[in-house]
GROMACS .gro file of C-alpha atoms in nm:
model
  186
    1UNK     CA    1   0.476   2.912  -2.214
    2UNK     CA    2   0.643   2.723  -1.944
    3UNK     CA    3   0.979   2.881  -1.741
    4UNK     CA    4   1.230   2.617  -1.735
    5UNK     CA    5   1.484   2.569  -1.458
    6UNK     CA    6   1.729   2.304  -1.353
    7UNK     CA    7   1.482   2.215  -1.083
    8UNK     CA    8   1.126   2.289  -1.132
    9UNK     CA    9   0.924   2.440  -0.869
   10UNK     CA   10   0.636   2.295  -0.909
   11UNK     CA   11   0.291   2.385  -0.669
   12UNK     CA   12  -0.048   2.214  -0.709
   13UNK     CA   13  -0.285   2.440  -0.558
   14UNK     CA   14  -0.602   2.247  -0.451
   15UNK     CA   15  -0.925   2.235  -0.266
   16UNK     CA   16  -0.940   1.905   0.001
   17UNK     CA   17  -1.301   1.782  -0.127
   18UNK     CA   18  -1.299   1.929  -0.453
   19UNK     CA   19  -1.338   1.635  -0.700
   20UNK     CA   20  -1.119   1.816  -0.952
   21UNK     CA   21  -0.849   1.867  -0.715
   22UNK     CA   22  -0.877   1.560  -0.580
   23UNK     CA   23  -0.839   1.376  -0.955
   24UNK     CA   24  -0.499   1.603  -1.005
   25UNK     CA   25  -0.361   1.501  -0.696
   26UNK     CA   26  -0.444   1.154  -0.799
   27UNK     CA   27  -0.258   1.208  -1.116
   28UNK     CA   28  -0.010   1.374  -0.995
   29UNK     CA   29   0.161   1.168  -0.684
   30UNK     CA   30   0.308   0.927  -0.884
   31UNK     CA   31   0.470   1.174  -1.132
   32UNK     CA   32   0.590   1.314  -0.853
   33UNK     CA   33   0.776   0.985  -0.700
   34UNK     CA   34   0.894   0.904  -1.002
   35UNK     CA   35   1.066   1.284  -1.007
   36UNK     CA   36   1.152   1.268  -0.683
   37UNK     CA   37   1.427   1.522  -0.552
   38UNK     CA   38   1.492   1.647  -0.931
   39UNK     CA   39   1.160   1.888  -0.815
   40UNK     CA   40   1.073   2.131  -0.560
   41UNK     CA   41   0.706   1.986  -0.550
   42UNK     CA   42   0.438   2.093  -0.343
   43UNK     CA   43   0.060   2.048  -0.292
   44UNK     CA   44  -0.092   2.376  -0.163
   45UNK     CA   45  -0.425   2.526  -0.095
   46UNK     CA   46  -0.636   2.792  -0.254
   47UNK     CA   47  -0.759   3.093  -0.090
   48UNK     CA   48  -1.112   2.997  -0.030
   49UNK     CA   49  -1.375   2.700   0.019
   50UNK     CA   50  -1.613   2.587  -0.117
   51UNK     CA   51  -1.697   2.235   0.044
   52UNK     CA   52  -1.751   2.349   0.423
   53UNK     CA   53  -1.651   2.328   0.761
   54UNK     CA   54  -1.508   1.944   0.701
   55UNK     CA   55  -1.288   2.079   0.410
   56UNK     CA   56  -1.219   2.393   0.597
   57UNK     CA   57  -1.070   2.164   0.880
   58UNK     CA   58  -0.909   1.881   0.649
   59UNK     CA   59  -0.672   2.189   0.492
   60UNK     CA   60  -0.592   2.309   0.833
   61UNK     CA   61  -0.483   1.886   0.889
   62UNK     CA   62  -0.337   1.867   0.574
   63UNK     CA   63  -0.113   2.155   0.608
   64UNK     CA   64   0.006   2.095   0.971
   65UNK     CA   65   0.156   1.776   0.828
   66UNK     CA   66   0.278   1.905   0.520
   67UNK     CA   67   0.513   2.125   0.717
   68UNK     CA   68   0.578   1.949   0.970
   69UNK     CA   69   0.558   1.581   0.987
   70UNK     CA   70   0.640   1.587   0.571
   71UNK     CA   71   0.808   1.308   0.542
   72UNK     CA   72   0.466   1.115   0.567
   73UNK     CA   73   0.235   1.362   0.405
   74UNK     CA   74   0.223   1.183   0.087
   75UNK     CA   75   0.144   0.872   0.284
   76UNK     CA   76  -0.192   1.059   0.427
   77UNK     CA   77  -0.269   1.179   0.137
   78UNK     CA   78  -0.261   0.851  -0.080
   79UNK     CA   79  -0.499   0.726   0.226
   80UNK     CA   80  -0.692   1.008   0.269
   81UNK     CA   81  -0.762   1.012  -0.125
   82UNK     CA   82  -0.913   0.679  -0.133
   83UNK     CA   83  -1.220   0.773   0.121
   84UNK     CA   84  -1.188   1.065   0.264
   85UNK     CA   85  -1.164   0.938   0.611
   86UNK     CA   86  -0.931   1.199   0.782
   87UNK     CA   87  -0.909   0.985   1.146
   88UNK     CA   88  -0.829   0.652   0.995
   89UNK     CA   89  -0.497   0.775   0.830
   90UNK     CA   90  -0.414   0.976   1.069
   91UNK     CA   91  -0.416   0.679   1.365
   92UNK     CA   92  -0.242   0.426   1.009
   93UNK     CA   93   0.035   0.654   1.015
   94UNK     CA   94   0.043   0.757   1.364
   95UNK     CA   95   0.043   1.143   1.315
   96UNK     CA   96  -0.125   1.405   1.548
   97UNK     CA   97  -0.203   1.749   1.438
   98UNK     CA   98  -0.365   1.868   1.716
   99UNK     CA   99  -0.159   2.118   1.819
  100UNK     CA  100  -0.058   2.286   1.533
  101UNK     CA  101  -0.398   2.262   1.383
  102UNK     CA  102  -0.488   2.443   1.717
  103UNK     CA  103  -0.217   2.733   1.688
  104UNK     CA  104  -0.019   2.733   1.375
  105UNK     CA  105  -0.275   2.603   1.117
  106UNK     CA  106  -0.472   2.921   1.035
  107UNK     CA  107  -0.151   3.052   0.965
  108UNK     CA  108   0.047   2.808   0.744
  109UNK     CA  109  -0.265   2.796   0.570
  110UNK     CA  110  -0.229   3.180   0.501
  111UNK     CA  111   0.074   3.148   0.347
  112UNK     CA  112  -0.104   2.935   0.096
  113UNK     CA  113  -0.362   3.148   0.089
  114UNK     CA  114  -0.125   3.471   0.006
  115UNK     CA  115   0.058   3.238  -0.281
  116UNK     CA  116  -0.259   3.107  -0.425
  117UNK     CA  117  -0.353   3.490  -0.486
  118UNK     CA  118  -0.029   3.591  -0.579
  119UNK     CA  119  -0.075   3.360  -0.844
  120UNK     CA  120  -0.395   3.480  -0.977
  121UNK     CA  121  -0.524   3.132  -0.915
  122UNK     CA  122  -0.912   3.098  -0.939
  123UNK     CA  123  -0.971   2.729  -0.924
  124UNK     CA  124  -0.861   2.384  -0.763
  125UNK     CA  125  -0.653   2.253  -0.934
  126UNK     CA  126  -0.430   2.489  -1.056
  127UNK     CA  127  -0.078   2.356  -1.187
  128UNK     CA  128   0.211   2.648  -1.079
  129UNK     CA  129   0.553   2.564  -1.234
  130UNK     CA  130   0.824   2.809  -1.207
  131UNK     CA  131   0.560   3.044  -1.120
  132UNK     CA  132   0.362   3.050  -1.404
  133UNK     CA  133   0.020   2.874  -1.461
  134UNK     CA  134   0.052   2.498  -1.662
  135UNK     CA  135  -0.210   2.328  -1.820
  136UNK     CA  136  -0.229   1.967  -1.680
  137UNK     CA  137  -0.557   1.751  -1.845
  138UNK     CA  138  -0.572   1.487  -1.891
  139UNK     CA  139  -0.512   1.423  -1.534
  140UNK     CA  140  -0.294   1.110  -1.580
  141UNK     CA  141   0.039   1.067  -1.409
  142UNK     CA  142   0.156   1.006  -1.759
  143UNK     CA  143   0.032   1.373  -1.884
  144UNK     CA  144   0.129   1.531  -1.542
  145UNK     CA  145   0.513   1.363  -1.593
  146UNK     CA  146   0.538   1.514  -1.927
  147UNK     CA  147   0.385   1.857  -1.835
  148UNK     CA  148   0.648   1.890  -1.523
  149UNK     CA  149   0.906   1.747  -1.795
  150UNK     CA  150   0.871   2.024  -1.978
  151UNK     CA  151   1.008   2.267  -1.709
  152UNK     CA  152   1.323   2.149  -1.722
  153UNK     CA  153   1.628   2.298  -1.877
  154UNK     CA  154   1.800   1.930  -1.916
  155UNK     CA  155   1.540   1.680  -1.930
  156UNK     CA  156   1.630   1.410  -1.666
  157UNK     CA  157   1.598   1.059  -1.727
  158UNK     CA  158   1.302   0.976  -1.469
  159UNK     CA  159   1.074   1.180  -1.741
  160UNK     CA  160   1.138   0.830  -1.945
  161UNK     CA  161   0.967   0.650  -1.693
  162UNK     CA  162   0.623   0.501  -1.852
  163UNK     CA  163   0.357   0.597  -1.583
  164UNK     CA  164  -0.060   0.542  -1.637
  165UNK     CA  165  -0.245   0.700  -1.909
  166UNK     CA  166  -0.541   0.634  -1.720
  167UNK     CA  167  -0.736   0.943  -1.650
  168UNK     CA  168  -0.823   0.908  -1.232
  169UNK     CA  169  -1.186   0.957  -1.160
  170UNK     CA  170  -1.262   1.328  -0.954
  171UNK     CA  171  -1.371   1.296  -0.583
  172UNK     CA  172  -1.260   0.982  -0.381
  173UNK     CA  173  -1.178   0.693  -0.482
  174UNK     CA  174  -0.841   0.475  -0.662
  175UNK     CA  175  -1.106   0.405  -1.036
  176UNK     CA  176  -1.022   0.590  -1.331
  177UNK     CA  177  -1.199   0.653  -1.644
  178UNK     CA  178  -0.978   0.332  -1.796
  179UNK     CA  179  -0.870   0.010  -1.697
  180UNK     CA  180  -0.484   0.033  -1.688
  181UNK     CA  181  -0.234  -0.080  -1.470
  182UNK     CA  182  -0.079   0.145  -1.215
  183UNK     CA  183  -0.356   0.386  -1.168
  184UNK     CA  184  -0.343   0.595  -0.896
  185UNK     CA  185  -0.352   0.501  -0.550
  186UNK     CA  186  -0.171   0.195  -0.643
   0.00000   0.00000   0.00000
């Protein structure tokens, strides 16, 4: 049962190399622009990893611009979705972490980490809305628009907007599992 609210708060708790994770987020970007300020959305990170030192390191990036250069975190992470290649969209949209990677990182990824078990999550991805755990598969922005959708107390019109139904292939990459237009990454 979802919690509805005027504006959902909606958290997508993820691993950065986990192919599942990387499929919702994939899914879920363009559900989220099409939303836009009608959501409190968020990507966040779970407790743990599972991929090694370079996804260890790639949530300590990821977070450092998610708080604070986030107006061009979405931007990173559309790049850094198609290949994984952390230094290329960093220098494409002129960001540099390495300070607060050096001495804030470990602990804005804490936070996270604290929410993630809060939640009881024990996998990437885990869809949060209004704190309680949604089910989000298929993994198309279409299914991940009408699963946030159905948060809200007054549907808003962007949930009309017709997004892909095109499931986006785990791991990294812009293919999904049909030929549609507007798949992800696009």
């Amino acid at each position: 049962v979802v919690n509805k609210s005027n504006k959902p708060k909606v958290e997508l708790f993820i691993m950065t190399h986990c192919p599942y994770g990387t499929q919702a987020e994939k899914g879920i970007i363009p559900a989220m622009k099409a939303l836009g300020n009608k959501i409190d959305f968020k990507i966040r990170f779970v407790h743990y990893f599972m991929h090694g030192d370079v996804e260890e390191q790639e949530t300590y990036t990821q977070v450092c611009i998610r708080e604070q250069q986030s107006s061009k975190y979405y931007s990173y992470l559309e790049c850094f979705l198609e290949d994984a290649n952390t230094t290329r969209c960093l220098k494409k949209y002129s960001i540099n972490v390495d300070t607060c990677v050096k001495n804030n990182a470990k602990q804005l990824y804490a936070a996270d980490s604290e929410l993630s078990n809060g939640y009881g999550v024990q996998g990437s991805p885990t869809l949060i809305m209004n704190g309680v755990e949604a089910q989000f598969y298929p993994r198309s922005p279409s299914s991940a628009l009408s699963v946030i959708c159905s948060a809200f107390n007054t549907v808003p019109s962007e949930c009309n907007a017709t997004l892909s139904t095109a499931n986006p292939d785990p791991g990294f990459g812009v293919t999904s599992t049909a030929a549609a237009a507007g798949s992800a990454g696009t």
